[in-house]
Coordinates of C-alpha atoms and ligand atoms in Angstrom, one line a residue:
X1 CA 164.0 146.6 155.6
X2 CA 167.3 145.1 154.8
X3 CA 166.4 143.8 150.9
X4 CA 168.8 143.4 148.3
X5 CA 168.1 145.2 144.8
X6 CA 168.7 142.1 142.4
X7 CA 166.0 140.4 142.1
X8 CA 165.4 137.0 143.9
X9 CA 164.9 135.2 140.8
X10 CA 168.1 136.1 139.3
X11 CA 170.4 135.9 142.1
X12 CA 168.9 131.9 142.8
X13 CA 170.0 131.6 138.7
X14 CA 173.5 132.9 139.4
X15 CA 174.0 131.2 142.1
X16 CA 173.0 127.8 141.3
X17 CA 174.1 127.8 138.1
X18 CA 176.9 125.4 138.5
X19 CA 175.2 122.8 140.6
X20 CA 172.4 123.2 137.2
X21 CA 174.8 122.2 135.0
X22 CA 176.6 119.1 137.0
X23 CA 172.9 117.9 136.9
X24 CA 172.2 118.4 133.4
X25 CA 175.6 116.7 132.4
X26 CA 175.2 113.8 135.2
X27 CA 171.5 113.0 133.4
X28 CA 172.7 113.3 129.9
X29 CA 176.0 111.5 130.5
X30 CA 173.7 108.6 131.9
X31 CA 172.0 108.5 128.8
X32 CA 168.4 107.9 131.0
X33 CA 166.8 109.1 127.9
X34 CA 167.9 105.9 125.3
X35 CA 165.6 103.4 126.4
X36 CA 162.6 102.9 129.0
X37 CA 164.5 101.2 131.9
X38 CA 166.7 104.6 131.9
X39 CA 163.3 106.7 131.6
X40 CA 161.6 104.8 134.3
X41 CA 164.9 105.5 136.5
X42 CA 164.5 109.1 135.8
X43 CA 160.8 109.0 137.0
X44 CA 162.2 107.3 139.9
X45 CA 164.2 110.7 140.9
X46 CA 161.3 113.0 140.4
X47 CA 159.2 111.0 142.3
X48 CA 161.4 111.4 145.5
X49 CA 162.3 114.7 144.6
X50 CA 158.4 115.7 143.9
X51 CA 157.4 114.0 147.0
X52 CA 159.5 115.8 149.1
X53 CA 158.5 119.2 148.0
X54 CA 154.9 117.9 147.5
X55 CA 153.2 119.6 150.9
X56 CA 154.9 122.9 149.8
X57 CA 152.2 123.6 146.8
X58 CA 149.3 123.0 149.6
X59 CA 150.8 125.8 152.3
X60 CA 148.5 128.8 152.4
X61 CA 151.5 131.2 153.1
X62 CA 153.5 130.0 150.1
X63 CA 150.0 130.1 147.9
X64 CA 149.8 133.9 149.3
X65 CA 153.2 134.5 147.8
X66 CA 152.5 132.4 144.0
X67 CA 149.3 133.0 142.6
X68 CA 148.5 129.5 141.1
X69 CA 151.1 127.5 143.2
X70 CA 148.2 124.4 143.6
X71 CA 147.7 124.1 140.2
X72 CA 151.6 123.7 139.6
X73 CA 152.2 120.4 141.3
X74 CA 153.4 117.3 139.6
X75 CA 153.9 114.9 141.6
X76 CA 150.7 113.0 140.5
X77 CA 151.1 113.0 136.9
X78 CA 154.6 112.0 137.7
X79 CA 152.7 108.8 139.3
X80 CA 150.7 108.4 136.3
X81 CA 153.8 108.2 134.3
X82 CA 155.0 105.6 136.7
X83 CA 151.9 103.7 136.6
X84 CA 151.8 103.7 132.6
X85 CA 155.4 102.0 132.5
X86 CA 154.4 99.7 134.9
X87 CA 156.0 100.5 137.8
X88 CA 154.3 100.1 141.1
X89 CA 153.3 102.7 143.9
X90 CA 156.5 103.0 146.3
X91 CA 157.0 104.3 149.9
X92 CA 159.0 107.7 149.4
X93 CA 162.3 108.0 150.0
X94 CA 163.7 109.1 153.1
X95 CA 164.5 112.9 152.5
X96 CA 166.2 115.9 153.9
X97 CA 163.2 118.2 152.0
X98 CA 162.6 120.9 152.7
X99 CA 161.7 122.8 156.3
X100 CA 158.9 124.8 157.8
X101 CA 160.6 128.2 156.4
X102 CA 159.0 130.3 153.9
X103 CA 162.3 131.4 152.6
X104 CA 164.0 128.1 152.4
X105 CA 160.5 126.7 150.5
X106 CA 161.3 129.1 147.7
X107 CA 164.7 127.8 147.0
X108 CA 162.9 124.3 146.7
X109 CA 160.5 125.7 144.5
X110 CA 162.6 127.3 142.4
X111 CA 164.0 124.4 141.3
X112 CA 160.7 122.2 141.2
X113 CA 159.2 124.8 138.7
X114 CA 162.5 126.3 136.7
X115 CA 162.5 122.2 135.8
X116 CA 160.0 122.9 133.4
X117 CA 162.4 124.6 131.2
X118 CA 164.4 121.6 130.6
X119 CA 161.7 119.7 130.4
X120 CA 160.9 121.1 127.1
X121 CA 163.8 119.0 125.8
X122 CA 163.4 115.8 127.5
X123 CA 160.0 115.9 126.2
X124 CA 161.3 115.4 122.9
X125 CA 163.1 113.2 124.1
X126 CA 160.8 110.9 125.3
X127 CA 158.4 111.6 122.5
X128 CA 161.2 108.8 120.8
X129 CA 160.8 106.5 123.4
X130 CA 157.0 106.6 122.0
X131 CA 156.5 108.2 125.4
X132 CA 153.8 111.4 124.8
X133 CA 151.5 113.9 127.1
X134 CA 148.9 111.0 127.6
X135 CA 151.0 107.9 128.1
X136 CA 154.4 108.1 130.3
X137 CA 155.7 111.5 130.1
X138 CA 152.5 113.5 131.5
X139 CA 154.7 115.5 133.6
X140 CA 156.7 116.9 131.1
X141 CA 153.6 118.1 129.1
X142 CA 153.9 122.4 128.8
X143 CA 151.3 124.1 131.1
X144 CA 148.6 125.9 128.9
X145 CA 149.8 128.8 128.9
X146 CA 153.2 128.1 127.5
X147 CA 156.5 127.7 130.0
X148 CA 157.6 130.8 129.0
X149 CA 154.7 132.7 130.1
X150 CA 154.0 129.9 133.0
X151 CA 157.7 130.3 134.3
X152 CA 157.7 133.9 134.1
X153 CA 154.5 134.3 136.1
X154 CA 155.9 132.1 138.5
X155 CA 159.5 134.4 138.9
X156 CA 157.3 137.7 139.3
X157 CA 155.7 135.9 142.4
X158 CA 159.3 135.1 143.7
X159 CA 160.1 138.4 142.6
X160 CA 157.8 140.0 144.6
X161 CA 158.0 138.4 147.9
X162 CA 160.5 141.3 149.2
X163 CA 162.8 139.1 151.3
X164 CA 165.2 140.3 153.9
X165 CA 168.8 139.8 153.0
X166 CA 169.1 136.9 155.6
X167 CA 165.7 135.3 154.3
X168 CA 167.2 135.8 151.0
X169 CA 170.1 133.3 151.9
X170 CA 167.9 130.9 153.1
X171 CA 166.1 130.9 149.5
X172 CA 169.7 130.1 148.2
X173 CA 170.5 127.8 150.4
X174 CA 167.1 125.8 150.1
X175 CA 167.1 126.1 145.8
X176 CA 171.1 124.4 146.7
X177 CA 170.1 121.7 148.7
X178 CA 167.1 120.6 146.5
X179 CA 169.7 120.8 143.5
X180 CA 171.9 118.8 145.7
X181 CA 168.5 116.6 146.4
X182 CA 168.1 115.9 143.3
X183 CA 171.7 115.3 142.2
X184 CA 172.1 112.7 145.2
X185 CA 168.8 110.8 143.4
X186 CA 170.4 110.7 140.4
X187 CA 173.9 109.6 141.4
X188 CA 171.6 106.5 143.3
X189 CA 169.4 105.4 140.4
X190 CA 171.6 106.9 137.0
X191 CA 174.9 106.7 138.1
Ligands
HEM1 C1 169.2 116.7 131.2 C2 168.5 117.4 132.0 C3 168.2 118.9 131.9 C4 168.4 119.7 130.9 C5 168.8 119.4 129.4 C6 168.0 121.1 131.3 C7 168.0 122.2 130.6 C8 167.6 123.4 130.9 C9 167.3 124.5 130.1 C10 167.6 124.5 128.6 C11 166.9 125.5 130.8 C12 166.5 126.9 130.3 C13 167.6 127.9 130.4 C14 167.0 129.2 130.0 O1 166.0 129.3 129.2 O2 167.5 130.3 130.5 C15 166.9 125.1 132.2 C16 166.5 125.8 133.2 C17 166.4 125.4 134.5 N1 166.5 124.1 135.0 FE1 167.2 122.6 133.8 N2 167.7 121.0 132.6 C18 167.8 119.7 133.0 C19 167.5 119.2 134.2 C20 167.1 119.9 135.3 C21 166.7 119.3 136.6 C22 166.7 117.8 136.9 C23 166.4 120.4 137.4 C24 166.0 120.4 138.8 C25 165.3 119.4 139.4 C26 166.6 121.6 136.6 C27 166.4 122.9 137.1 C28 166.3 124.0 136.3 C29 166.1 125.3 136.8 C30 165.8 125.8 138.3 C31 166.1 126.2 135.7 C32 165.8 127.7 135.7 C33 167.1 128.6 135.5 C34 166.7 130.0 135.6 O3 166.6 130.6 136.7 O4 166.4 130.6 134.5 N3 167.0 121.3 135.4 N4 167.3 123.8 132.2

């Protein structure tokens, strides 16, 4: 089988680390952490963005491939969140998610769950909006285990998938376009 020695994990951090960090600055430039209305605009993007990767965590092929996958989506807290600040239910957002493709799911994925990491500071963040775990910022509450631990379990699933070298393209491509996903959402409602 054609498979590349680095592992998937890494080469989907190499090779989106510049789109990563275009986000990070385009959400801390907006300052969407300094008051509510920014917050709740925030929400807004991971509400599209979590509803269009949303089917992924239900797909018994992707489940065979990450042990826990079910148990890692967010897109329902992120509606709590929504709902405690006061803002109503919404049709989704038309969105180029993600397609049928194993391969191109993990890309998504990737970028749905290596989120987490960040969200360890805008939890803080929000914590000083008087946002906490239980009111408004749900979804950026650590998972039990720690996101160390939860994010590394996650990267020995990707790890171990054993993609061909074009399948592994197609993760790259897919963790790409759901950073450019996400970025487009922010330009709309932060920029
Ligand atoms: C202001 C907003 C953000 C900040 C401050 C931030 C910060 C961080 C930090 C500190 C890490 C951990 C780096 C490490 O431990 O190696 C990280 C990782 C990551 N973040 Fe963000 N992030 C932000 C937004 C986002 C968003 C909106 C997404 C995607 C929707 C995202 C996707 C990722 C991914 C995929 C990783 C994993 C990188 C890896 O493979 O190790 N981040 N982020």
């Amino acid at each position: 089988m054609d498979v590349i020695d680095t592992p998937l994990s890494a080469r989907l951090k190499n090779e989106t680390h510049a789109t990563h960090d275009k986000l990070d600055r385009s959400i801390m430039d907006a300052a969407a952490f300094n008051t509510l209305d920014g917050y709740r605009r925030f929400l807004r993007v991971q509400r599209a963005f979590h509803g269009d990767i949303d089917a992924l965590y239900a797909d018994p092929a992707l489940q065979a491939l990450l042990p826990g996958l079910a148990e890692r989506r967010r897109l329902p807290l992120i509606q709590a969140d929504l709902a405690d600040l006061e803002e109503g239910e919404r049709a989704p957002a038309a969105s180029a998610g993600p397609t049928a493709d194993p391969a191109t799911a993990l890309g998504w994925l990737y970028v749905a769950e290596g989120s987490n990491l960040g969200a360890a500071l805008l939890r803080k963040e929000a914590a000083r909006l008087g946002l906490s775990d239980t009111h408004g910022a749900r979804h950026l509450a650590p998972a039990e285990d720690g996101p160390a631990a939860h994010w590394r379990q996650f990267k020995e699933g990707l790890d171990g998938a054993l993609l061909t070298d074009a399948e592994t393209k197609r993760a790259i491509a897919g963790a790409n376009a759901a950073f450019a996903r996400v970025q487009a959402l922010v330009d709309a409602e932060l920029g």
